[in-house]
Structure formats: C-alpha cells, structure tokens
CSV table of C-alpha atoms in Angstrom, one decimal:
chain,number,residue,atom,x,y,z
A,1,MET,CA,0.1,-0.1,0.1
A,2,THR,CA,1.2,3.3,-0.8
A,3,SER,CA,1.2,6.2,1.5
A,4,PHE,CA,1.2,9.4,-1.0
A,5,ARG,CA,4.2,10.7,1.0
A,6,GLY,CA,7.1,12.9,0.1
A,7,LEU,CA,7.5,14.3,-3.3
A,8,LEU,CA,5.1,12.9,-6.1
A,9,ALA,CA,6.0,13.8,-9.7
A,10,TYR,CA,3.0,14.4,-12.1
A,11,LEU,CA,4.3,13.3,-15.3
A,12,VAL,CA,3.2,14.7,-18.5
A,13,THR,CA,2.1,12.3,-21.3
A,14,PRO,CA,4.3,12.9,-24.3
A,15,LEU,CA,3.0,12.7,-27.7
A,16,THR,CA,4.4,11.7,-31.2
A,17,PRO,CA,3.9,13.8,-34.2
A,18,ASP,CA,1.2,11.6,-35.0
A,19,ASP,CA,-0.6,12.5,-31.9
A,20,VAL,CA,-0.4,9.2,-29.8
A,21,PRO,CA,1.4,8.6,-26.6
A,22,HIS,CA,5.2,8.6,-27.1
A,23,LEU,CA,5.7,5.7,-24.7
A,24,ASP,CA,9.7,5.9,-24.9
A,25,ALA,CA,9.8,9.5,-24.1
A,26,LEU,CA,7.4,8.6,-21.0
A,27,GLY,CA,9.8,5.8,-20.1
A,28,HIS,CA,12.5,8.2,-20.0
A,29,LEU,CA,10.7,10.6,-17.8
A,30,VAL,CA,10.0,7.7,-15.3
A,31,HIS,CA,13.7,6.9,-15.3
A,32,ASP,CA,14.9,10.4,-14.6
A,33,ALA,CA,12.1,10.7,-12.0
A,34,VAL,CA,13.1,7.8,-10.1
A,35,HIS,CA,16.8,7.9,-10.6
A,36,GLU,CA,16.7,11.2,-8.8
A,37,GLY,CA,14.8,10.4,-5.9
A,38,VAL,CA,11.1,11.2,-6.2
A,39,ASP,CA,8.9,9.1,-3.6
A,40,GLY,CA,6.0,8.6,-6.2
A,41,LEU,CA,4.8,9.0,-9.7
A,42,VAL,CA,1.5,9.8,-10.9
A,43,VAL,CA,0.1,9.5,-14.8
A,44,LEU,CA,-2.8,10.8,-16.5
A,45,ALA,CA,-3.3,13.4,-14.1
A,46,SER,CA,-4.0,17.2,-15.3
A,47,SER,CA,-0.6,17.5,-16.5
A,48,GLY,CA,-0.8,14.4,-18.2
A,49,ALA,CA,-4.0,15.1,-19.8
A,50,GLY,CA,-5.3,12.0,-18.8
A,51,VAL,CA,-9.0,12.9,-20.1
A,52,THR,CA,-8.0,13.2,-23.7
A,53,PHE,CA,-7.0,9.6,-24.0
A,54,ASP,CA,-9.2,6.7,-24.6
A,55,ALA,CA,-9.1,3.5,-22.8
A,56,ALA,CA,-6.4,1.6,-24.9
A,57,GLU,CA,-4.1,4.5,-24.8
A,58,ARG,CA,-4.7,5.1,-20.9
A,59,GLY,CA,-3.7,1.5,-20.7
A,60,ALA,CA,-0.8,1.8,-22.7
A,61,VAL,CA,0.6,4.7,-20.8
A,62,VAL,CA,0.1,2.8,-17.3
A,63,HIS,CA,1.9,-0.3,-18.6
A,64,ALA,CA,4.7,1.9,-19.9
A,65,ALA,CA,5.0,4.0,-16.6
A,66,VAL,CA,4.6,0.8,-14.2
A,67,THR,CA,7.3,-1.1,-16.4
A,68,ALA,CA,9.7,1.8,-16.6
A,69,ALA,CA,9.5,2.2,-12.8
A,70,ALA,CA,10.0,-1.3,-11.9
A,71,ALA,CA,13.3,-1.4,-14.2
A,72,THR,CA,14.7,1.6,-12.5
A,73,THR,CA,16.6,1.9,-9.1
A,74,GLY,CA,16.3,5.4,-7.8
A,75,ALA,CA,18.4,6.9,-5.0
A,76,ALA,CA,16.6,5.2,-2.3
A,77,ALA,CA,17.4,1.9,-3.9
A,78,ARG,CA,13.5,0.9,-3.7
A,79,ARG,CA,10.8,0.4,-6.0
A,80,VAL,CA,8.9,3.7,-6.8
A,81,PRO,CA,5.0,3.5,-6.6
A,82,VAL,CA,3.0,4.5,-9.7
A,83,HIS,CA,-0.4,5.9,-9.1
A,84,VAL,CA,-2.8,6.7,-11.8
A,85,ALA,CA,-5.7,9.4,-12.0
A,86,VAL,CA,-8.7,8.0,-12.9
A,87,GLY,CA,-11.3,11.0,-13.0
A,88,GLY,CA,-14.1,10.8,-15.3
A,89,THR,CA,-17.2,12.6,-16.2
A,90,SER,CA,-19.7,9.6,-14.9
A,91,THR,CA,-19.1,7.3,-11.8
A,92,ARG,CA,-19.2,4.3,-14.3
A,93,GLU,CA,-16.2,5.8,-16.3
A,94,VAL,CA,-14.3,6.6,-12.9
A,95,VAL,CA,-14.9,2.8,-11.9
A,96,ALA,CA,-14.1,1.4,-15.0
A,97,ARG,CA,-10.5,3.4,-15.2
A,98,ALA,CA,-10.0,2.4,-11.5
A,99,ARG,CA,-10.4,-1.3,-12.3
A,100,ALA,CA,-8.2,-0.8,-15.5
A,101,ALA,CA,-5.4,1.1,-13.7
A,102,ARG,CA,-5.4,-1.8,-10.7
A,103,ASP,CA,-5.3,-4.4,-13.6
A,104,GLY,CA,-2.4,-2.6,-15.0
A,105,GLY,CA,-0.3,-2.5,-11.9
A,106,ALA,CA,-1.0,0.8,-10.1
A,107,ASP,CA,-0.1,1.2,-6.8
A,108,GLY,CA,-2.7,3.8,-5.9
A,109,LEU,CA,-5.3,6.1,-7.4
A,110,VAL,CA,-5.8,9.8,-7.8
A,111,LEU,CA,-9.2,11.1,-8.2
A,112,ALA,CA,-10.7,14.3,-9.0
A,113,PRO,CA,-14.5,14.2,-8.6
A,114,PHE,CA,-16.1,16.3,-11.4
A,115,SER,CA,-19.1,16.2,-14.0
A,116,TYR,CA,-20.5,18.4,-16.4
A,117,LEU,CA,-22.5,20.2,-13.5
A,118,PRO,CA,-21.0,21.1,-10.2
A,119,LEU,CA,-21.3,18.4,-7.8
A,120,VAL,CA,-22.8,18.5,-4.2
A,121,GLU,CA,-21.3,16.7,-1.2
A,122,ASP,CA,-23.6,13.3,-1.5
A,123,GLU,CA,-22.6,13.1,-5.0
A,124,VAL,CA,-18.9,13.4,-4.4
A,125,VAL,CA,-19.0,10.9,-1.3
A,126,ALA,CA,-21.0,8.6,-3.7
A,127,ILE,CA,-18.4,8.4,-6.2
A,128,PHE,CA,-15.5,7.5,-3.8
A,129,ASP,CA,-18.0,4.9,-2.1
A,130,ALA,CA,-18.2,3.4,-5.4
A,131,VAL,CA,-14.5,3.2,-6.1
A,132,ALA,CA,-13.9,1.7,-2.8
A,133,ASP,CA,-16.8,-0.8,-3.4
A,134,ALA,CA,-15.0,-1.8,-6.9
A,135,VAL,CA,-11.3,-1.3,-6.1
A,136,ASP,CA,-9.2,-2.3,-3.1
A,137,LEU,CA,-6.4,0.5,-3.9
A,138,PRO,CA,-5.4,3.4,-1.9
A,139,VAL,CA,-7.0,6.9,-3.1
A,140,CYS,CA,-5.6,10.4,-3.1
A,141,TYR,CA,-8.4,13.0,-3.1
A,142,TYR,CA,-7.6,15.4,-5.5
A,143,ASN,CA,-9.0,18.6,-4.6
A,144,ARG,CA,-9.3,21.0,-7.5
A,145,SER,CA,-12.0,23.3,-6.1
A,146,VAL,CA,-11.5,26.1,-8.4
A,147,GLN,CA,-12.0,24.1,-11.6
A,148,THR,CA,-15.0,21.7,-10.0
A,149,SER,CA,-16.7,24.4,-7.5
A,150,TYR,CA,-16.5,21.9,-4.8
A,151,ASP,CA,-14.0,22.2,-2.1
A,152,VAL,CA,-13.7,19.5,0.2
A,153,THR,CA,-13.9,20.4,3.8
A,154,PRO,CA,-12.1,18.7,6.6
A,155,THR,CA,-15.0,17.1,7.9
A,156,THR,CA,-15.9,15.3,4.7
A,157,LEU,CA,-12.3,14.2,4.4
A,158,ALA,CA,-12.4,12.5,7.6
A,159,HIS,CA,-15.6,10.9,6.6
A,160,LEU,CA,-14.1,9.5,3.4
A,161,ALA,CA,-10.9,8.3,5.3
A,162,ARG,CA,-13.3,6.4,7.8
A,163,THR,CA,-15.6,4.8,5.1
A,164,THR,CA,-13.7,4.6,1.8
A,165,THR,CA,-10.0,3.8,0.6
A,166,VAL,CA,-9.1,7.5,0.7
A,167,THR,CA,-5.7,7.7,2.5
A,168,ALA,CA,-4.6,11.1,0.9
A,169,VAL,CA,-5.5,14.4,0.1
A,170,LYS,CA,-3.8,16.6,-2.6
A,171,ASP,CA,-5.0,20.3,-1.7
A,172,PRO,CA,-4.1,23.6,-3.4
A,173,ALA,CA,-1.3,25.4,-1.5
A,174,SER,CA,-2.8,28.9,-1.9
A,175,LEU,CA,-6.1,30.1,-2.8
A,176,PRO,CA,-7.0,33.8,-2.6
A,177,SER,CA,-10.2,33.5,-0.6
A,178,ARG,CA,-8.9,30.8,1.7
A,179,PRO,CA,-7.5,31.6,5.2
A,180,GLY,CA,-4.0,30.2,6.4
A,181,GLY,CA,-3.9,27.1,8.7
A,182,ARG,CA,-5.5,24.8,6.1
A,183,VAL,CA,-3.0,22.0,6.5
A,184,ALA,CA,-3.4,22.0,10.3
A,185,ALA,CA,-7.3,21.8,9.7
A,186,LEU,CA,-7.1,19.0,7.6
A,187,ARG,CA,-4.5,17.4,9.7
A,188,SER,CA,-6.8,17.9,12.8
A,189,ALA,CA,-9.7,16.4,11.1
A,190,VAL,CA,-8.1,13.1,10.0
A,191,ASP,CA,-5.9,12.8,13.1
A,192,GLY,CA,-5.2,9.1,13.8
A,193,LEU,CA,-6.7,7.9,10.4
A,194,GLY,CA,-3.2,7.8,8.6
A,195,VAL,CA,-4.1,10.2,6.0
A,196,SER,CA,-1.5,12.0,4.1
A,197,VAL,CA,-2.0,15.8,3.9
A,198,GLY,CA,-0.4,16.9,0.6
A,199,LEU,CA,-0.2,20.3,-1.3
A,200,SER,CA,0.0,21.3,-4.8
A,201,GLY,CA,0.9,24.4,-6.7
A,202,ASP,CA,4.4,25.1,-7.9
A,203,PRO,CA,4.6,28.8,-7.1
A,204,SER,CA,3.8,28.2,-3.8
A,205,LEU,CA,5.7,25.0,-3.0
A,206,VAL,CA,9.0,26.6,-4.3
A,207,THR,CA,8.7,29.9,-1.9
A,208,ASP,CA,6.2,29.7,1.0
A,209,ALA,CA,3.8,26.9,1.3
A,210,GLU,CA,2.8,25.4,4.6
A,211,ALA,CA,4.7,22.2,5.6
A,212,ALA,CA,2.9,19.3,4.5
A,213,ASP,CA,3.1,15.2,4.1
A,214,ALA,CA,3.5,15.7,0.4
A,215,TRP,CA,4.0,18.0,-2.5
A,216,HIS,CA,2.2,17.2,-5.7
A,217,THR,CA,3.8,18.5,-8.7
A,218,GLY,CA,4.1,18.3,-12.4
A,219,LEU,CA,7.1,20.4,-12.7
A,220,ALA,CA,8.8,17.7,-10.6
A,221,GLY,CA,8.6,15.4,-13.3
A,222,LEU,CA,10.5,17.4,-15.8
A,223,VAL,CA,13.2,19.0,-13.2
A,224,PRO,CA,13.4,16.2,-10.5
A,225,ARG,CA,16.9,16.8,-9.7
A,226,GLU,CA,16.2,20.4,-8.4
A,227,TYR,CA,12.7,19.5,-6.7
A,228,VAL,CA,14.2,16.7,-4.8
A,229,ALA,CA,17.0,18.9,-3.3
A,230,LEU,CA,14.5,21.7,-2.6
A,231,ARG,CA,12.0,19.2,-0.8
A,232,ARG,CA,14.6,17.3,0.9
A,233,ALA,CA,16.4,20.7,2.4
A,234,ARG,CA,12.7,22.0,3.3
A,235,VAL,CA,11.8,18.6,5.4
A,236,ASP,CA,15.4,18.6,7.0
A,237,GLY,CA,15.1,22.4,8.0
A,238,ASP,CA,18.0,23.3,6.0
A,239,VAL,CA,18.3,26.4,3.7
A,240,PRO,CA,17.8,25.4,0.0
A,241,ASP,CA,20.6,26.0,-2.4
A,242,PRO,CA,20.1,29.5,-3.4
A,243,ASP,CA,20.8,29.1,-7.2
A,244,THR,CA,18.4,26.2,-7.3
A,245,ALA,CA,15.5,28.2,-5.5
A,246,ALA,CA,15.8,31.1,-7.5
A,247,TRP,CA,16.1,28.9,-10.8
A,248,LEU,CA,12.9,27.1,-9.7
A,249,ARG,CA,11.1,30.5,-8.5
A,250,ASP,CA,11.9,31.9,-12.3
A,251,LEU,CA,10.8,28.7,-13.9
A,252,THR,CA,7.4,28.8,-12.2
A,253,GLY,CA,7.2,32.4,-12.8
A,254,VAL,CA,7.2,31.9,-16.6
A,255,LEU,CA,5.2,28.8,-16.4
A,256,ALA,CA,2.4,30.5,-14.4
A,257,GLY,CA,1.8,33.0,-17.5
A,258,LEU,CA,1.4,30.1,-20.0
A,259,ARG,CA,-1.6,27.4,-20.2
A,260,PRO,CA,-0.6,24.7,-17.9
A,261,VAL,CA,-0.5,21.5,-19.9
A,262,SER,CA,1.0,23.3,-23.0
A,263,GLY,CA,3.6,25.2,-20.7
A,264,PHE,CA,4.8,21.5,-19.7
A,265,HIS,CA,5.2,20.1,-23.1
A,266,ALA,CA,7.1,22.9,-24.6
A,267,LEU,CA,9.3,22.7,-21.4
A,268,ALA,CA,9.8,19.0,-22.0
A,269,ASN,CA,11.0,19.7,-25.4
A,270,LEU,CA,13.5,22.5,-24.4
A,271,LEU,CA,14.8,20.0,-21.9
A,272,GLY,CA,15.4,17.4,-24.5
A,273,THR,CA,11.9,15.2,-24.0
A,274,PRO,CA,10.5,14.9,-27.2
A,275,THR,CA,6.7,15.8,-27.5
A,276,ALA,CA,4.1,17.2,-29.7
A,277,PRO,CA,1.9,20.0,-28.1
A,278,PRO,CA,-1.1,18.5,-25.9
A,279,ARG,CA,-4.3,17.5,-27.8
A,280,GLY,CA,-6.8,20.4,-28.5
A,281,PRO,CA,-8.5,22.3,-27.1
A,282,SER,CA,-5.1,22.8,-25.3
A,283,LEU,CA,-3.1,25.2,-28.0
A,284,PRO,CA,0.6,25.2,-28.2
A,285,VAL,CA,2.9,27.6,-26.5
A,286,ASP,CA,3.5,30.8,-29.0
A,287,ASP,CA,6.9,32.0,-29.8
A,288,ASP,CA,7.3,34.6,-27.0
A,289,GLY,CA,6.4,32.1,-24.3
A,290,ARG,CA,8.8,29.6,-25.9
A,291,ARG,CA,11.5,32.2,-25.8
A,292,ARG,CA,11.0,33.2,-22.1
A,293,LEU,CA,11.0,29.4,-21.4
A,294,ALA,CA,14.3,28.9,-23.2
A,295,GLU,CA,16.1,31.7,-21.4
A,296,VAL,CA,15.1,30.2,-18.0
A,297,VAL,CA,16.4,26.9,-19.0
A,298,ALA,CA,19.4,28.3,-20.3
A,299,ARG,CA,20.2,29.4,-16.8
A,300,ARG,CA,19.7,26.0,-15.1
A,301,PRO,CA,22.2,25.5,-12.4
A,302,ALA,CA,24.8,22.7,-13.2
C-alpha cells in the first residue's frame, strides 16, 4: 500500500507527431524521476492530460510507466510507486478507469471528482464509495476546488478516510479566498486515520507553502533533480541551495503565465524530451512563451 508521502511527480504524457502517446519518451521521464529520488509517480492526471486519452491509450501509458519504474533503481534503492489518475465525467467511467489502473499494476489512484455540472457533497461521497466497492487500492482525493466548484471540507475528508479507501488529499497550496492554517485544519480532522495531507501549486511550493506530508507537482516530473533537492532541504530544516531555489522560482514564474499543460510540453522539449503539443483544445505555447522558457532553461544550475 502506498502512502502518498514525500515528493510526487505528476508526469506529462509525451505525444508523437502522429498524436499518440510517446511511450519511449514517457519511459525516460520515469527513469529520470526515479533515479533522482522522487517518492512517487502519477500518470494521466491534469498535467498528463488523462481525460484526452481513450481506454487503450490509457492502458498503454500505465503499462509503460509501471514497467519503467520497476526497471529503475532510484536514489533510495527501492521501487517507486506509480499512481494513476482516474477522474471521469460519470461514476461508471471512474470505476472502469480505476479497475483498469488496478489491472495495469497501479499502486494507488488519484481522483478528482467532477461532472458536467458542479457536484454537491453527497454526490462526491458517492463517487468515492463506488470506487472503494470496486477496487481495493488507496486513493488520493485530488481537490480541484477552483475547477470543480466543490471544495472538500475537513469533516468530509475525515468521513471519506473512515468509510472508503481515501488515504490522502492533494490540496491547493494557495487560494485567494482561503485563510491560512488549511494544512493544520485537515490534519486535525484526520488525526489518527493515517491520511497524508499534501499540497500542490508550484509557485507556492517553491516559495512559502505550509509544511505538508507531500508535495504533488507536475514540474517535478520534468526537473526532478532540483525539486528533490528543494524538498529534502525543506523537510530537513536546511536552507535550500540559493541558485536552485532562485531558478525554480524563475521557472514557475514563466510557467504561471502559460497554459498549464501546454507550458509543460514546451518545457519538456527544451529539456530534451520529445513531445508534440498537447491535444486540443489546448493550444501550443506561442513563440514568445517558448523564448521566455528557453531563457530560464539556459540558466539551469549545473
């Protein structure tokens, strides 16, 4: 069973010029992330554009990631777990994806509950109930409150931890309308339940995010060396290397001005991972955005 703790790298899904998953390139991303010491991998989440792939493509991505992770020994000399995002627009689709992920060798599931219309609490709980009934894998609740118009409460998270297979939450590190102390509130609600409280949002993670059990980040899948070093320094109470910290701040600053998945694909190319732009409706990064990314990449610390 995976704990969803530490640094979790959310990988992009590289594409060939023919617009199909580039499995060799994905394997290299897995190898590099594991080799540099990340604690877990996630495929087919938002940075991996999972909702744009059909069942066969998703199965191929999961198989490639699981195989590459099993074949790579990281800095900790242990097998790094592979988690699969299984969000979908219907409970039936979510359950089918959860079962396929289990059959493909996934160690855990990441689930952002969403639908065409905003969900209410009872509907959200019912989705996690259905997954727990169908698949015996630990689940990380992916709280995409801005996109889904539903923000999980500490009370609901505790209920899910007691009644379903939810063992973790991925929560936004910073929201304009949310007061401080969110991590403490979530931890208090799930005290004694073994739930990992993790944060996402690169601009906050590389600057002033609250201490948390996990960092969930797409950028760590592309620059794992720098992110692992930053995370370890923060956990150990050390001062991060100033050059690395400054470079990550500059990189997240540029990415914040680009479309999220498109920016990651452009960055992947600049870092040597071949990929076409993400599938539409996402549009490729324009020339100015690529130039600004290239300027930061050229200053990457040795």
